[in-house]
Amino acid sequence: MGLGIIDFAASGAATSIGKAADPSVLASAATGIVKFIERQRGDVDRIFGSAGISPEMAGSPTLQLSLSSYCRLFEESARLTRNDNFGLWFGNAFDPRDLGLWGYASLSAPSLGVALETLVELFPLHQQSSSMALNTSSDGLVRLEYRVDAPQIVERRQDAELSLGMFLNLIREAMGQSWAPEEVHFEHPKPEGWREHERAFAAPAFFSQPTNAIVFRPQILKQVMPAADPRLMCAMKLCLERLSERRDVRFSITDRVRSAVRARLPEGFPQIECVAAELRLPLSTIQRELHYDGLSYSSLVENTRRDLALSYVRQRQLSFSEIAFLVGYSELSAFSRAVRRWTGLSPRALRAEVLRNQI
C-alpha cells in the first residue's frame, strides 16, 4: 500500500466492522495531473509529497486514492504552482474517457439523458462520501449537482472546479465543443480570477451557492451520444460494481449533520430543527448521535464555522465582512470575537500570520 493509496486487493481488510473508513476516489480522476503540473512549472515530487500520494499511482484505473489526499493534491498544486485556477483549467482540458470505467459507462449510453443518469447512478462507486444528483428546478432548468460531503475535507474548491469541468466535457461529447450551459454554480466564495470561470464554461458563474452545479435546458437530454454502445455500457458498469465491493464507507449521522450545517451557514446560524427536517431524521436521533461522538449541536456548528473561517482567511480577495457572512455571522464584531476565541488573534492579525507562513 503506497502513501495515500489503497490498492483494491488489500483494501478489503483495511476497515474493521463498524469502523468508518477513509473515503476514497478512483485514481483515474487524477489522470494527466503530472504533465499538467509540469506545464505549470511546478515541482511534481514536492506537490505529491505534500498531498501524501505517489505520483506513479495517479491515473490508475484500478487503484483508489484517499479522497482527502486527492483534494489536497489539487489544493497544493494550485498553491505551489501559484495558479489559483489550477483545478478549473485542469478540468477544462480533461477527456471524460480518462475517468476510466465510470467515464466509459456514461459515454456509451444511448442518449445524453441516459449518460447523465448513468453518471449519477454509478458515482458512489467512483467516489465516496460525496453526492451527485440530476434535478429539475422550478423554472424548468436541469441541474447536474455535485458536492464532496466528507466533513473533514474543508478545502475543496479545486476539486469542485475540476469536477464540473469534467462533466461539462462529457456533455460536450454529445452537444459539440461550442455548447455552453445556462449557468454554473460553485459552493465556494468568488475567487479573485472569477472571470476565468465564465470564460471556461462560456456561461455566467455564481459563487457561495448551496452546491456545485451545471444548469442547462432539458431539451439537450434527448441528444444521441456519438459513442453509444449498450454492450460496452453494461460491461463497464459491471466492472465498476465488482471493483467497488472492496470497501464500505459509513457516512455517519454526525457527518451528515455537519455537511448540512456547512451548506446552510450563509443563511445564519442553522437551527437544528431545520437540519433535522432536511435530513429527515428525528431530532432525538441527531442529538443522541452527536452525544455519542462527544459533541453538542452548538459545538458542531462552532467547529464548522471555525474550520471554514480559517480556510477563507487565506483568500486575500475575501473581506472580513464577506467571511463573516459566509460562516453565518450577521455582524463583523461577532465574527471578530469568534476569531479571537479560536486563535487569540484579531482577523487582521490572523491573516497576516497565515500569509507570512504561506509560500
XYZ file of C-alpha atoms in Angstrom, residues 15-175:
161
model
C -11.529 -1.485 7.680
C -12.789 -3.366 10.680
C -16.506 -3.981 11.082
C -18.362 -0.963 12.436
C -15.446 1.422 11.923
C -15.731 4.194 9.348
C -13.066 4.081 6.662
C -11.332 6.963 4.961
C -13.420 7.780 1.861
C -11.778 7.168 -1.483
C -11.893 8.103 -5.158
C -10.701 6.104 -8.140
C -7.228 7.246 -9.166
C -8.394 7.653 -12.783
C -9.779 11.059 -11.717
C -6.163 12.269 -11.456
C -5.186 11.175 -14.972
C -2.824 13.705 -16.539
C -2.084 15.754 -13.441
C 1.674 15.076 -13.518
C 2.023 16.527 -17.018
C -0.300 19.404 -16.131
C 1.845 20.301 -13.102
C 4.957 20.150 -15.262
C 3.388 22.507 -17.815
C 2.743 24.904 -14.937
C 6.441 24.562 -13.980
C 5.541 23.007 -10.639
C 7.659 20.620 -8.572
C 5.853 17.293 -9.009
C 7.614 15.494 -6.168
C 7.050 18.325 -3.717
C 3.359 18.677 -4.591
C 2.653 14.953 -4.405
C 4.698 14.683 -1.214
C 2.623 17.446 0.401
C -0.542 15.545 -0.511
C 0.822 12.168 0.617
C 0.343 10.500 -2.779
C 2.813 8.646 -5.004
C 2.959 10.254 -8.493
C 3.077 6.900 -10.303
C -0.335 5.978 -8.867
C -2.179 8.983 -10.333
C -4.390 7.925 -13.220
C -4.510 4.208 -12.460
C -7.979 2.816 -13.326
C -7.845 0.096 -10.643
C -6.486 1.915 -7.593
C -8.137 4.146 -5.043
C -6.777 7.390 -3.667
C -7.759 8.711 -0.278
C -10.348 11.401 -1.092
C -8.723 13.747 1.440
C -5.333 13.267 -0.216
C -6.855 13.687 -3.685
C -8.455 17.034 -2.800
C -5.270 18.151 -1.057
C -3.273 17.239 -4.191
C -5.133 19.835 -6.226
C -5.109 22.466 -3.474
C -1.334 22.023 -3.166
C -0.963 22.120 -6.955
C -2.748 25.481 -7.051
C -0.685 26.851 -4.178
C 2.755 25.669 -5.261
C 2.321 26.478 -8.968
C 0.846 29.856 -7.976
C -2.059 29.177 -10.327
C -5.180 29.885 -8.286
C -7.365 28.441 -11.069
C -5.367 25.218 -11.428
C -8.377 22.923 -10.955
C -10.556 24.993 -13.284
C -8.218 24.591 -16.252
C -7.255 21.005 -15.413
C -10.939 20.041 -15.592
C -11.453 22.151 -18.712
C -8.836 20.065 -20.554
C -9.901 16.684 -19.117
C -11.023 13.960 -21.530
C -14.022 12.143 -19.951
C -12.586 8.845 -21.260
C -9.798 9.314 -18.735
C -12.352 8.786 -15.974
C -11.931 5.100 -16.766
C -14.800 2.707 -16.104
C -17.136 5.446 -14.880
C -16.449 7.649 -17.888
C -16.795 4.899 -20.492
C -20.043 3.641 -18.955
C -21.564 7.110 -19.386
C -20.107 7.821 -22.826
C -21.541 4.506 -24.081
C -25.114 5.451 -23.169
C -27.688 5.833 -25.983
C -28.593 9.462 -25.164
C -27.205 12.342 -23.159
C -30.029 11.993 -20.640
C -29.163 8.342 -20.022
C -25.458 9.261 -19.936
C -26.014 11.766 -17.129
C -28.343 9.385 -15.274
C -25.629 6.720 -15.522
C -23.032 9.210 -14.305
C -25.178 9.906 -11.227
C -26.137 6.260 -10.648
C -22.545 4.995 -10.713
C -20.989 7.979 -8.945
C -20.972 6.336 -5.466
C -18.884 3.512 -6.963
C -16.340 6.034 -8.247
C -16.146 8.411 -5.279
C -17.276 8.004 -1.682
C -18.693 10.420 0.921
C -19.844 12.718 -1.875
C -23.136 13.403 -3.614
C -24.278 13.888 -7.183
C -27.791 14.469 -8.497
C -29.746 15.394 -11.617
C -32.633 17.654 -10.613
C -35.163 19.891 -12.327
C -35.646 23.379 -10.862
C -38.977 25.172 -10.565
C -38.033 27.224 -13.640
C -37.768 24.035 -15.714
C -33.973 24.081 -15.977
C -31.999 20.926 -15.189
C -29.208 20.950 -12.599
C -26.332 18.467 -12.590
C -25.237 18.881 -8.965
C -22.037 17.755 -7.246
C -20.554 18.127 -3.776
C -17.979 16.483 -1.524
C -19.825 15.694 1.705
C -16.917 14.369 3.786
C -16.768 16.941 6.621
C -13.036 16.533 7.216
C -12.331 17.922 3.725
C -12.678 21.657 4.304
C -10.679 22.986 1.360
C -12.202 21.544 -1.823
C -12.519 24.440 -4.249
C -10.087 22.990 -6.792
C -11.922 19.653 -6.789
C -15.275 21.372 -7.365
C -13.984 23.345 -10.332
C -12.182 20.457 -11.996
C -15.171 18.132 -11.467
C -17.645 20.490 -13.145
C -15.143 20.886 -15.974
C -15.053 17.102 -16.419
C -18.858 16.941 -16.511
C -19.031 19.838 -18.976
C -16.724 17.969 -21.339
C -18.886 14.856 -21.124
C -21.952 16.901 -22.144
C -19.953 18.442 -24.994
C -19.255 14.940 -26.323
C -22.894 14.974 -27.417
C -23.504 18.683 -27.940
